[in-house]
Structure formats: structure tokens, C-alpha cells
GROMACS .gro file of C-alpha atoms in nm:
model
  117
    1MET     CA    1   0.011   0.021  -0.001
    2ARG     CA    2   0.268   0.266   0.077
    3GLU     CA    3   0.443   0.200  -0.287
    4ALA     CA    4   0.081   0.252  -0.412
    5GLU     CA    5   0.117   0.575  -0.233
    6ASN     CA    6   0.407   0.692  -0.347
    7ASP     CA    7   0.438   0.576  -0.669
    8PRO     CA    8   0.524   0.871  -0.917
    9HIS     CA    9   0.226   0.986  -1.104
   10ASP     CA   10   0.392   1.164  -1.401
   11GLY     CA   11   0.161   1.134  -1.706
   12LYS     CA   12  -0.132   0.997  -1.562
   13ARG     CA   13  -0.449   1.136  -1.548
   14LYS     CA   14  -0.557   1.298  -1.163
   15CYS     CA   15  -0.811   0.985  -1.150
   16GLU     CA   16  -0.565   0.708  -1.183
   17THR     CA   17  -0.326   0.814  -0.928
   18LEU     CA   18  -0.594   0.633  -0.699
   19TRP     CA   19  -0.681   0.351  -0.855
   20PRO     CA   20  -0.364   0.094  -0.731
   21ILE     CA   21  -0.491   0.247  -0.410
   22PHE     CA   22  -0.883   0.137  -0.467
   23LYS     CA   23  -0.727  -0.223  -0.612
   24ILE     CA   24  -0.554  -0.288  -0.284
   25ALA     CA   25  -0.790  -0.234  -0.119
   26HIS     CA   26  -1.071  -0.407  -0.297
   27GLN     CA   27  -0.780  -0.720  -0.329
   28LYS     CA   28  -0.761  -0.696   0.104
   29SER     CA   29  -1.153  -0.715   0.115
   30ARG     CA   30  -1.195  -0.993  -0.115
   31TYR     CA   31  -0.917  -1.184   0.048
   32ILE     CA   32  -1.091  -1.153   0.422
   33PHE     CA   33  -1.424  -1.208   0.281
   34ASP     CA   34  -1.293  -1.533   0.086
   35LEU     CA   35  -1.156  -1.685   0.403
   36TYR     CA   36  -1.466  -1.634   0.636
   37HIS     CA   37  -1.780  -1.710   0.376
   38ARG     CA   38  -1.623  -1.942   0.101
   39ARG     CA   39  -1.334  -2.151   0.234
   40LYS     CA   40  -1.434  -2.092   0.650
   41GLU     CA   41  -1.100  -2.092   0.768
   42ILE     CA   42  -1.120  -1.798   1.032
   43SER     CA   43  -1.366  -1.739   1.284
   44LYS     CA   44  -1.642  -1.490   1.309
   45GLU     CA   45  -1.502  -1.299   1.607
   46LEU     CA   46  -1.158  -1.290   1.354
   47PHE     CA   47  -1.375  -1.160   1.076
   48GLU     CA   48  -1.522  -0.894   1.285
   49PHE     CA   49  -1.202  -0.745   1.404
   50CYS     CA   50  -1.067  -0.735   1.037
   51LEU     CA   51  -1.388  -0.517   1.009
   52ASP     CA   52  -1.345  -0.314   1.303
   53GLN     CA   53  -0.997  -0.241   1.266
   54GLY     CA   54  -1.020  -0.147   0.871
   55TYR     CA   55  -0.822  -0.405   0.735
   56ALA     CA   56  -1.155  -0.506   0.487
   57ASP     CA   57  -1.451  -0.290   0.368
   58ARG     CA   58  -1.747  -0.361   0.564
   59ASN     CA   59  -1.984  -0.204   0.337
   60LEU     CA   60  -1.829  -0.373   0.033
   61ILE     CA   61  -1.869  -0.695   0.176
   62ALA     CA   62  -2.238  -0.659   0.268
   63LYS     CA   63  -2.291  -0.606  -0.112
   64TRP     CA   64  -2.084  -0.887  -0.194
   65LYS     CA   65  -2.332  -1.091  -0.041
   66LYS     CA   66  -2.628  -0.983  -0.243
   67PRO     CA   67  -2.719  -1.170  -0.557
   68GLY     CA   68  -2.577  -0.926  -0.853
   69TYR     CA   69  -2.292  -0.788  -0.681
   70GLU     CA   70  -2.094  -1.074  -0.636
   71ARG     CA   71  -1.803  -0.892  -0.846
   72LEU     CA   72  -1.873  -0.554  -0.752
   73CYS     CA   73  -1.515  -0.367  -0.769
   74CYS     CA   74  -1.602  -0.046  -0.546
   75LEU     CA   75  -1.886   0.100  -0.413
   76ARG     CA   76  -1.855   0.419  -0.608
   77CYS     CA   77  -1.977   0.209  -0.919
   78ILE     CA   78  -2.270   0.214  -0.800
   79GLN     CA   79  -2.405   0.487  -0.649
   80PRO     CA   80  -2.602   0.700  -0.915
   81ARG     CA   81  -2.493   1.041  -0.785
   82ASP     CA   82  -2.128   0.984  -0.919
   83HIS     CA   83  -2.254   0.924  -1.268
   84ASN     CA   84  -2.388   1.130  -1.534
   85PHE     CA   85  -2.807   1.055  -1.619
   86ALA     CA   86  -2.786   0.929  -1.217
   87THR     CA   87  -2.724   0.556  -1.327
   88THR     CA   88  -2.453   0.309  -1.277
   89CYS     CA   89  -2.085   0.284  -1.399
   90VAL     CA   90  -2.005   0.181  -1.748
   91CYS     CA   91  -1.797  -0.135  -1.558
   92ARG     CA   92  -2.145  -0.235  -1.418
   93VAL     CA   93  -2.274  -0.357  -1.788
   94PRO     CA   94  -2.210  -0.702  -1.906
   95LYS     CA   95  -1.934  -0.770  -2.147
   96HIS     CA   96  -2.182  -0.868  -2.447
   97LEU     CA   97  -2.401  -0.563  -2.392
   98ARG     CA   98  -2.111  -0.313  -2.455
   99GLU     CA   99  -2.054  -0.079  -2.812
  100GLU     CA  100  -1.674  -0.037  -2.688
  101LYS     CA  101  -1.425  -0.335  -2.660
  102VAL     CA  102  -1.235  -0.202  -2.365
  103ILE     CA  103  -1.339   0.068  -2.106
  104GLU     CA  104  -1.233   0.143  -1.782
  105CYS     CA  105  -1.391   0.319  -1.466
  106VAL     CA  106  -1.305   0.667  -1.374
  107HIS     CA  107  -1.355   0.595  -1.026
  108CYS     CA  108  -1.128   0.238  -0.996
  109GLY     CA  109  -0.987   0.195  -1.278
  110CYS     CA  110  -1.187  -0.180  -1.350
  111ARG     CA  111  -1.235  -0.335  -1.670
  112GLY     CA  112  -1.593  -0.471  -1.529
  113CYS     CA  113  -1.745  -0.625  -1.252
  114ALA     CA  114  -2.103  -0.710  -1.362
  115SER     CA  115  -2.191  -1.055  -1.210
  116GLY     CA  116  -2.315  -1.179  -1.585
  117ASP     CA  117  -1.960  -1.124  -1.732
   0.00000   0.00000   0.00000
């Protein structure tokens, strides 16, 4: 995380400088989620401790439990106030419905987190 924060951002757009930090935060949350919910390798107490200490994002993990949000990259992608026309992010559109082949989310750099992909 420290390397991502100190990485030079010369030649990058303003939004691109935060993408590595979002990626690391997502990976940490996904790892803790998988340890508890999928592989059942940690106890509920340890899981709650990780959430309380901020090692994982509690709200993002809550969304992953709901159908249709299993692969959600960040919470900003589903907030309508952050997008044009009060919709969700373009990375939430399934690949077969996109007109463009390669897209990137402006908020986190995701290339597609729709559950139907």
C-alpha cells in the first residue's frame, strides 16, 4: 500500500493516481471475505476484528453477499449521484452489451465487474 501511495504519477490522469490504492483495498477485502465466507478458515470473531480495525471494507463485503453484486469492484460504481444521468458505472454493464471493447471505470480503473460477465 505504501508503494502505491508513493508511486510517481507523472503522465497519469488525476483519477488514475488512486487506482492502485483502490485495487489493493479491494484485494484485501476480497481475501478476508473469501477466508470467512467461502473457505471457512477464520472465525467470526477474527472476521469482525478485521472489519472493526479497517482491514476490510464492511459495506463492500455486505454488497458482495447480495445477488448481482458478487463481483462489485467498489461502492462508487453503484452510486447514481457520481455518474451522468443518475445511473451506475459503465463497468457494471455486461461485456456482451457494451459497444466499446475496452473500457475503464473513472473511479477505480475496473474493466468490468458485472456479475453476468
